[in-house]
Structure formats: C-alpha cells, structure tokens
Backbone as numpy.savetxt, mean C-alpha at the origin, in Angstrom:
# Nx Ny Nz CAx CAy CAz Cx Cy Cz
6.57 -26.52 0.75 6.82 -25.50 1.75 8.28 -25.55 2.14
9.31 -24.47 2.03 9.98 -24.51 2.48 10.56 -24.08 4.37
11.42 -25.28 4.89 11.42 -24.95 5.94 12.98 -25.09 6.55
13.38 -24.33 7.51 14.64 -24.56 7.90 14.64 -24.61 9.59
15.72 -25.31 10.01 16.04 -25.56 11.52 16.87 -24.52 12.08
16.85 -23.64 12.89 17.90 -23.07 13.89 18.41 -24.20 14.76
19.25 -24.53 14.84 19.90 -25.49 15.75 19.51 -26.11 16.63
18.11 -26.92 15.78 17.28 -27.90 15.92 16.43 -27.49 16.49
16.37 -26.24 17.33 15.31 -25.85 18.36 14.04 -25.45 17.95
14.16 -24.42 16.75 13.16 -23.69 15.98 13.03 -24.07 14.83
11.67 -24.38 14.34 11.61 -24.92 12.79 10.90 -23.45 12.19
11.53 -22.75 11.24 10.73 -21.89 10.33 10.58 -22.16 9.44
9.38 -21.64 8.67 8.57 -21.78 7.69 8.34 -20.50 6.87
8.28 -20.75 5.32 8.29 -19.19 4.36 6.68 -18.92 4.88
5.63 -19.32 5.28 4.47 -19.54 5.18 4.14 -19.08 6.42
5.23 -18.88 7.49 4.78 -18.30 9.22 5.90 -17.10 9.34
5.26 -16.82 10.21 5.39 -15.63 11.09 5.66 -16.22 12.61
7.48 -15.74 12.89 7.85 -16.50 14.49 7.95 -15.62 14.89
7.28 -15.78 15.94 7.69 -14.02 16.86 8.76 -14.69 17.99
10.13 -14.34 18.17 10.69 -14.87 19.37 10.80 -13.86 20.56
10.81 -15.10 21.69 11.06 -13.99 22.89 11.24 -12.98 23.13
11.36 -11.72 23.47 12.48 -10.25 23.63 12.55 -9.49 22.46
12.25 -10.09 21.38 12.33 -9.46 19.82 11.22 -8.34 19.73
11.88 -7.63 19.05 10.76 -6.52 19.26 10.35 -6.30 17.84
9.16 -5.84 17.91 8.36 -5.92 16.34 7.92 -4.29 16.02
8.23 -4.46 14.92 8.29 -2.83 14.27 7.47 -2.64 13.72
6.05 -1.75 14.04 4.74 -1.58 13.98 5.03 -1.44 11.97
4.14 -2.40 11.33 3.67 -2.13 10.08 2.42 -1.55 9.67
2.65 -0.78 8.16 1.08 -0.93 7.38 1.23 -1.87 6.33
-0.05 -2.41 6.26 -0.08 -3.48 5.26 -0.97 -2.79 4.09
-1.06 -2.29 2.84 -1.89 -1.91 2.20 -2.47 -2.69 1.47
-3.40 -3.16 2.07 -4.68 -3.75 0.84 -5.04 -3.46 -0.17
-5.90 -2.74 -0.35 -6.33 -2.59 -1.34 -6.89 -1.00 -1.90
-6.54 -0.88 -3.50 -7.27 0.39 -4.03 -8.60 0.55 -5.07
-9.41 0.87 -4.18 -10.55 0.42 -5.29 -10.94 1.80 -6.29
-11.17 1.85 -7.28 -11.70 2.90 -8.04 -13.28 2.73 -7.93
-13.91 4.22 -7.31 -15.09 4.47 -7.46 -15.30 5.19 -8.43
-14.86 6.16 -8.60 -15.07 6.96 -10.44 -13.74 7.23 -10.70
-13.20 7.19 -11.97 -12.19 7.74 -12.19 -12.24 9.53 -12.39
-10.66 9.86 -13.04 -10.86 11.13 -12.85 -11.92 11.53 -13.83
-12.13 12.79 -14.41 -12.78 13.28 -14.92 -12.72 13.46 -16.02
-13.58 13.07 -16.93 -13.11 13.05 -18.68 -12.32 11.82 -19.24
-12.77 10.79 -17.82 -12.17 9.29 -18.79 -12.88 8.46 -17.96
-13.20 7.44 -18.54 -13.76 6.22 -17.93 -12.18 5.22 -17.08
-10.87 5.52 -17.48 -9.89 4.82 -17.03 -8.81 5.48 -16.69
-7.81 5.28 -15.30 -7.12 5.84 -15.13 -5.87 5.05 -15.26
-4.73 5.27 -15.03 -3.37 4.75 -15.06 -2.77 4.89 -13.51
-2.74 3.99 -12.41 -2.39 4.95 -11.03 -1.00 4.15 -10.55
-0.33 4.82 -9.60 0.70 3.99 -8.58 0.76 4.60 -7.87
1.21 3.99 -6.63 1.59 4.68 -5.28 3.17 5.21 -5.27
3.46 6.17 -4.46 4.42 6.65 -4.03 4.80 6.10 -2.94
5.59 6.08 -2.12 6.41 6.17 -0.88 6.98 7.45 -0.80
7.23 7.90 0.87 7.68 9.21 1.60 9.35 8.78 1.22
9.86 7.40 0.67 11.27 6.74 0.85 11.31 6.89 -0.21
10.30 7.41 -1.51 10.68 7.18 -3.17 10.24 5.94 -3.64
9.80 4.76 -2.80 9.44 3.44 -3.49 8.34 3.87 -4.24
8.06 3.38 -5.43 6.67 3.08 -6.02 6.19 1.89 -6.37
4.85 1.45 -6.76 4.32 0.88 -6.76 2.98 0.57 -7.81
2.72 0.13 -8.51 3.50 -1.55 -9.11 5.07 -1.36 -9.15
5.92 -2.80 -8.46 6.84 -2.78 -8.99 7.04 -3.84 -10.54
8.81 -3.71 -11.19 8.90 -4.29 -11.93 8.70 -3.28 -13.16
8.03 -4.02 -14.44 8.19 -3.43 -16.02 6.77 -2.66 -15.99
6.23 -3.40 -15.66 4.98 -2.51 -15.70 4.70 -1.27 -14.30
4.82 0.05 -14.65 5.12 0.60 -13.94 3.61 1.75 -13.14
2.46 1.27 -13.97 1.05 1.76 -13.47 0.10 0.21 -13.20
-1.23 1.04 -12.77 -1.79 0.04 -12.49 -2.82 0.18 -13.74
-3.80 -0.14 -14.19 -5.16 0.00 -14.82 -6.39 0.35 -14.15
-6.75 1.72 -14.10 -8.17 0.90 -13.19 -9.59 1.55 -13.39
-10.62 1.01 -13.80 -11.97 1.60 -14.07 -12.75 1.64 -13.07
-13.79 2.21 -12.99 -15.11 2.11 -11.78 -15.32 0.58 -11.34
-14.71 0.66 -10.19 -15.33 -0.96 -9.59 -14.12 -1.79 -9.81
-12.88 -1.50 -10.83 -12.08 -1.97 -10.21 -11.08 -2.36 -9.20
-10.41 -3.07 -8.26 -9.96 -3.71 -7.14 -8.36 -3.83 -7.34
-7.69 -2.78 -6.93 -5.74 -3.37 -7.29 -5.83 -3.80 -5.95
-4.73 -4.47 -5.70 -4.10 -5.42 -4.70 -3.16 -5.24 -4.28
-2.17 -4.00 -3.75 -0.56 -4.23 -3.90 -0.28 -5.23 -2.92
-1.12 -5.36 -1.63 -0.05 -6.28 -0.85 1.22 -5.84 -0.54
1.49 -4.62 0.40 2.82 -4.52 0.34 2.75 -4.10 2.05
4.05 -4.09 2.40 4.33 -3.53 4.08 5.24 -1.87 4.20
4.53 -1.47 4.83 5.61 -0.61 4.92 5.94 0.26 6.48
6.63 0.85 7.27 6.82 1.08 8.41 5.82 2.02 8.88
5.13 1.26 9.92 4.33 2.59 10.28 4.60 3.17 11.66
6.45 3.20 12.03 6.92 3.45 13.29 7.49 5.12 13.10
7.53 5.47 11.78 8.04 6.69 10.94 7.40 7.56 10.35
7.23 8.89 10.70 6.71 9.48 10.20 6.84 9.32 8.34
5.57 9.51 7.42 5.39 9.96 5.83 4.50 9.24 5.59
4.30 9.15 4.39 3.06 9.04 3.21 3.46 8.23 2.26
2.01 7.62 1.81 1.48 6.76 0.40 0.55 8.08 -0.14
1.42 7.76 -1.08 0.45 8.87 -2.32 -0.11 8.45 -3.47
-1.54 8.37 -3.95 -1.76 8.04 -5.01 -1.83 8.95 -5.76
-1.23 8.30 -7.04 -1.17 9.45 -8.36 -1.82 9.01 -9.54
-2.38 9.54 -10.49 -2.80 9.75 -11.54 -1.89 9.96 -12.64
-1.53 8.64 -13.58 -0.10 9.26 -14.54 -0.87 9.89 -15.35
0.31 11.06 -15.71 -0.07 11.41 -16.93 0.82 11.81 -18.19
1.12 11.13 -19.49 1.73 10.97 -20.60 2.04 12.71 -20.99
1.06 13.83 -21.13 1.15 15.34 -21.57 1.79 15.89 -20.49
0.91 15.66 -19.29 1.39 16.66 -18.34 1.82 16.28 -16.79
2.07 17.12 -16.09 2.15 16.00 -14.62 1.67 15.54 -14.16
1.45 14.24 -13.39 0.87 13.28 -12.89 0.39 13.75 -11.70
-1.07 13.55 -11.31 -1.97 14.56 -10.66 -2.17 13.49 -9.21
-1.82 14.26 -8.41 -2.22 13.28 -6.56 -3.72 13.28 -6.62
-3.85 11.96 -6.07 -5.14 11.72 -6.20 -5.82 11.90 -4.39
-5.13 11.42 -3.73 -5.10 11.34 -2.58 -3.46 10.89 -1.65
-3.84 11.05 0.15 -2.46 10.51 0.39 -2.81 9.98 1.46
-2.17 9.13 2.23 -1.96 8.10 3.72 -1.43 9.34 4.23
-1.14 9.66 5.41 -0.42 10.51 6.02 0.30 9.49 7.13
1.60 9.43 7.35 1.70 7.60 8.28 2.58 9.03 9.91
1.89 9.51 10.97 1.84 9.83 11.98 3.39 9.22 12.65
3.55 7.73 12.85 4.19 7.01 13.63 3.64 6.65 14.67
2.22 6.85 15.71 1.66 6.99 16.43 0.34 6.04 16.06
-0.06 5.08 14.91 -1.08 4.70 14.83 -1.62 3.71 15.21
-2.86 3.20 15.60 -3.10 2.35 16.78 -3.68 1.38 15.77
-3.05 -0.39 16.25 -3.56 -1.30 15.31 -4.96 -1.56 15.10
-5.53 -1.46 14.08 -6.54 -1.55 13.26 -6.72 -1.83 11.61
-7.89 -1.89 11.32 -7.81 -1.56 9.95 -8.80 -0.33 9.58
-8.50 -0.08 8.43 -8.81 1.92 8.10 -8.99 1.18 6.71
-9.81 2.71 6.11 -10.43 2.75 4.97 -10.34 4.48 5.04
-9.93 4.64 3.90 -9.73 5.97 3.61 -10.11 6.45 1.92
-10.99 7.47 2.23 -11.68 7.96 0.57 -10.44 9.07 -0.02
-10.19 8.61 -1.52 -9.22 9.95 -2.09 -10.51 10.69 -3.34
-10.11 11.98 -2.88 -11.09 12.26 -4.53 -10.82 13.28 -5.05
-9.28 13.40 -5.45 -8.42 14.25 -6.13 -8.60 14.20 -7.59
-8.28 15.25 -8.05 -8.26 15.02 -9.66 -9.77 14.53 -10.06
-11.09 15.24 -9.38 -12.34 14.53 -9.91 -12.15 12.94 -10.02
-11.53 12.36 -9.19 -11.70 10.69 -9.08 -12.36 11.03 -7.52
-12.77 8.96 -7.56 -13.19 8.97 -6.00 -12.54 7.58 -6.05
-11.42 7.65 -5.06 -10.85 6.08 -4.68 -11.19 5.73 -3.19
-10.95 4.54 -2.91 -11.27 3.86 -1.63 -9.78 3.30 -1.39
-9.41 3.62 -0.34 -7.60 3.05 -0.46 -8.19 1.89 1.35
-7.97 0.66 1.77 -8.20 -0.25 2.97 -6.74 -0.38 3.30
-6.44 -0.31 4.25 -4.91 -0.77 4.86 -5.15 -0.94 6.22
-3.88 -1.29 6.80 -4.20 -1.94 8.32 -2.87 -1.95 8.60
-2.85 -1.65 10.15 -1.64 -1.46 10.83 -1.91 -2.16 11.59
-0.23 -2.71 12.05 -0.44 -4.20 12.81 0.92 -3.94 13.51
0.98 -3.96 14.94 1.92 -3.88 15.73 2.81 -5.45 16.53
C-alpha cells in the first residue's frame, strides 16, 4: 500500500478517501455496471462503449468496444461529474454503418445521492445500465 505524510499530520493512502475540513466535494456518478439483456436485433452479440457529453469514451486504451451477449456484465468503474449538466450514451458500433444509441444517462446537475438503475432498449436491444451518485 502506498502511503504518504503531509507534514506529519495526515497520513494518505492510494486505498482511502480523506475528506478534509472546509473542502468541498464535487457531487460524482460512479457507473457500475452494463448488463446486456438482449442484444440488438439480428445478432446474438453486440460491440458497445459509452460516450461522454465531454467526448470521453469508454473502454479506454487499444481496445476500443466492449463484447457483450445476453447476461453479460461490463464493469467500467469510472467517475464522472454529476455537478454539470450532460450525458452517458450507449452505443452500438457499427463496422457498415453508423453506430446506433442504444440508450442515454441524462446527468441534470441536480441529482440526489443514491443508486439508480436505468433500462436502454434502443436499436431492438434491452440493456440495464446501475450507477450511483455520491455527493
């Protein structure tokens, strides 16, 4: 575990979360998870990633989709601001033609901490997208 001293007072850790005094914390979403309930229509498998309202996508790195069949579970694990208005968009790649929205987050700036579960069922798919906002 790595850990470091602020001038002896505070010990942090890669592994914690310090909230200090007066610091103010900038409401996140955390996105869990995307589950595939059917894919789209006319395939047993889809190819998906998320968008960002900022242009990020998701998987990052070389591999630039995810894989996913009925009953499969992606993971991104990622944060993103939920003090700002925009959207997570899931898409459907597609190699012929354009890559089809499957569903979207709509992010308000206004959302009250919890966790949510939200159905997409664009493009004849049915996804389950879980995320959670945490202030």
């Amino acid at each position: 575990m790595l850990t470091a001293s602020l001038f002896g007072l505070i010990t942090l850790s890669a592994c914690t979360r310090v909230d200090l005094p007066g610091a103010l914390s900038e409401p996140k979403l955390l996105l869990i998870s995307v589950k595939a309930i059917r894919p789209t229509s006319g395939s047993n498998t889809d190819t998906v990633y998320l968008k960002l309202s900022n242009n990020k996508r998701y998987p990052l790195g070389q591999i630039k989709t995810q894989t996913m069949q009925a009953g499969t579970i992606w993971r991104p694990n990622f944060f993103t601001s939920a003090s700002e208005r925009g959207s997570i968009v899931l898409f459907e790649a597609d190699s012929v033609t354009s890559d089809d929205e499957i569903g979207r987050i709509t992010i308000k700036g206004s959302e009250k901490p919890g966790s949510y579960k939200k159905r997409m069922t664009g493009d004849g798919s049915i996804y389950e997208v879980t995320y959670e906002v945490r202030h």
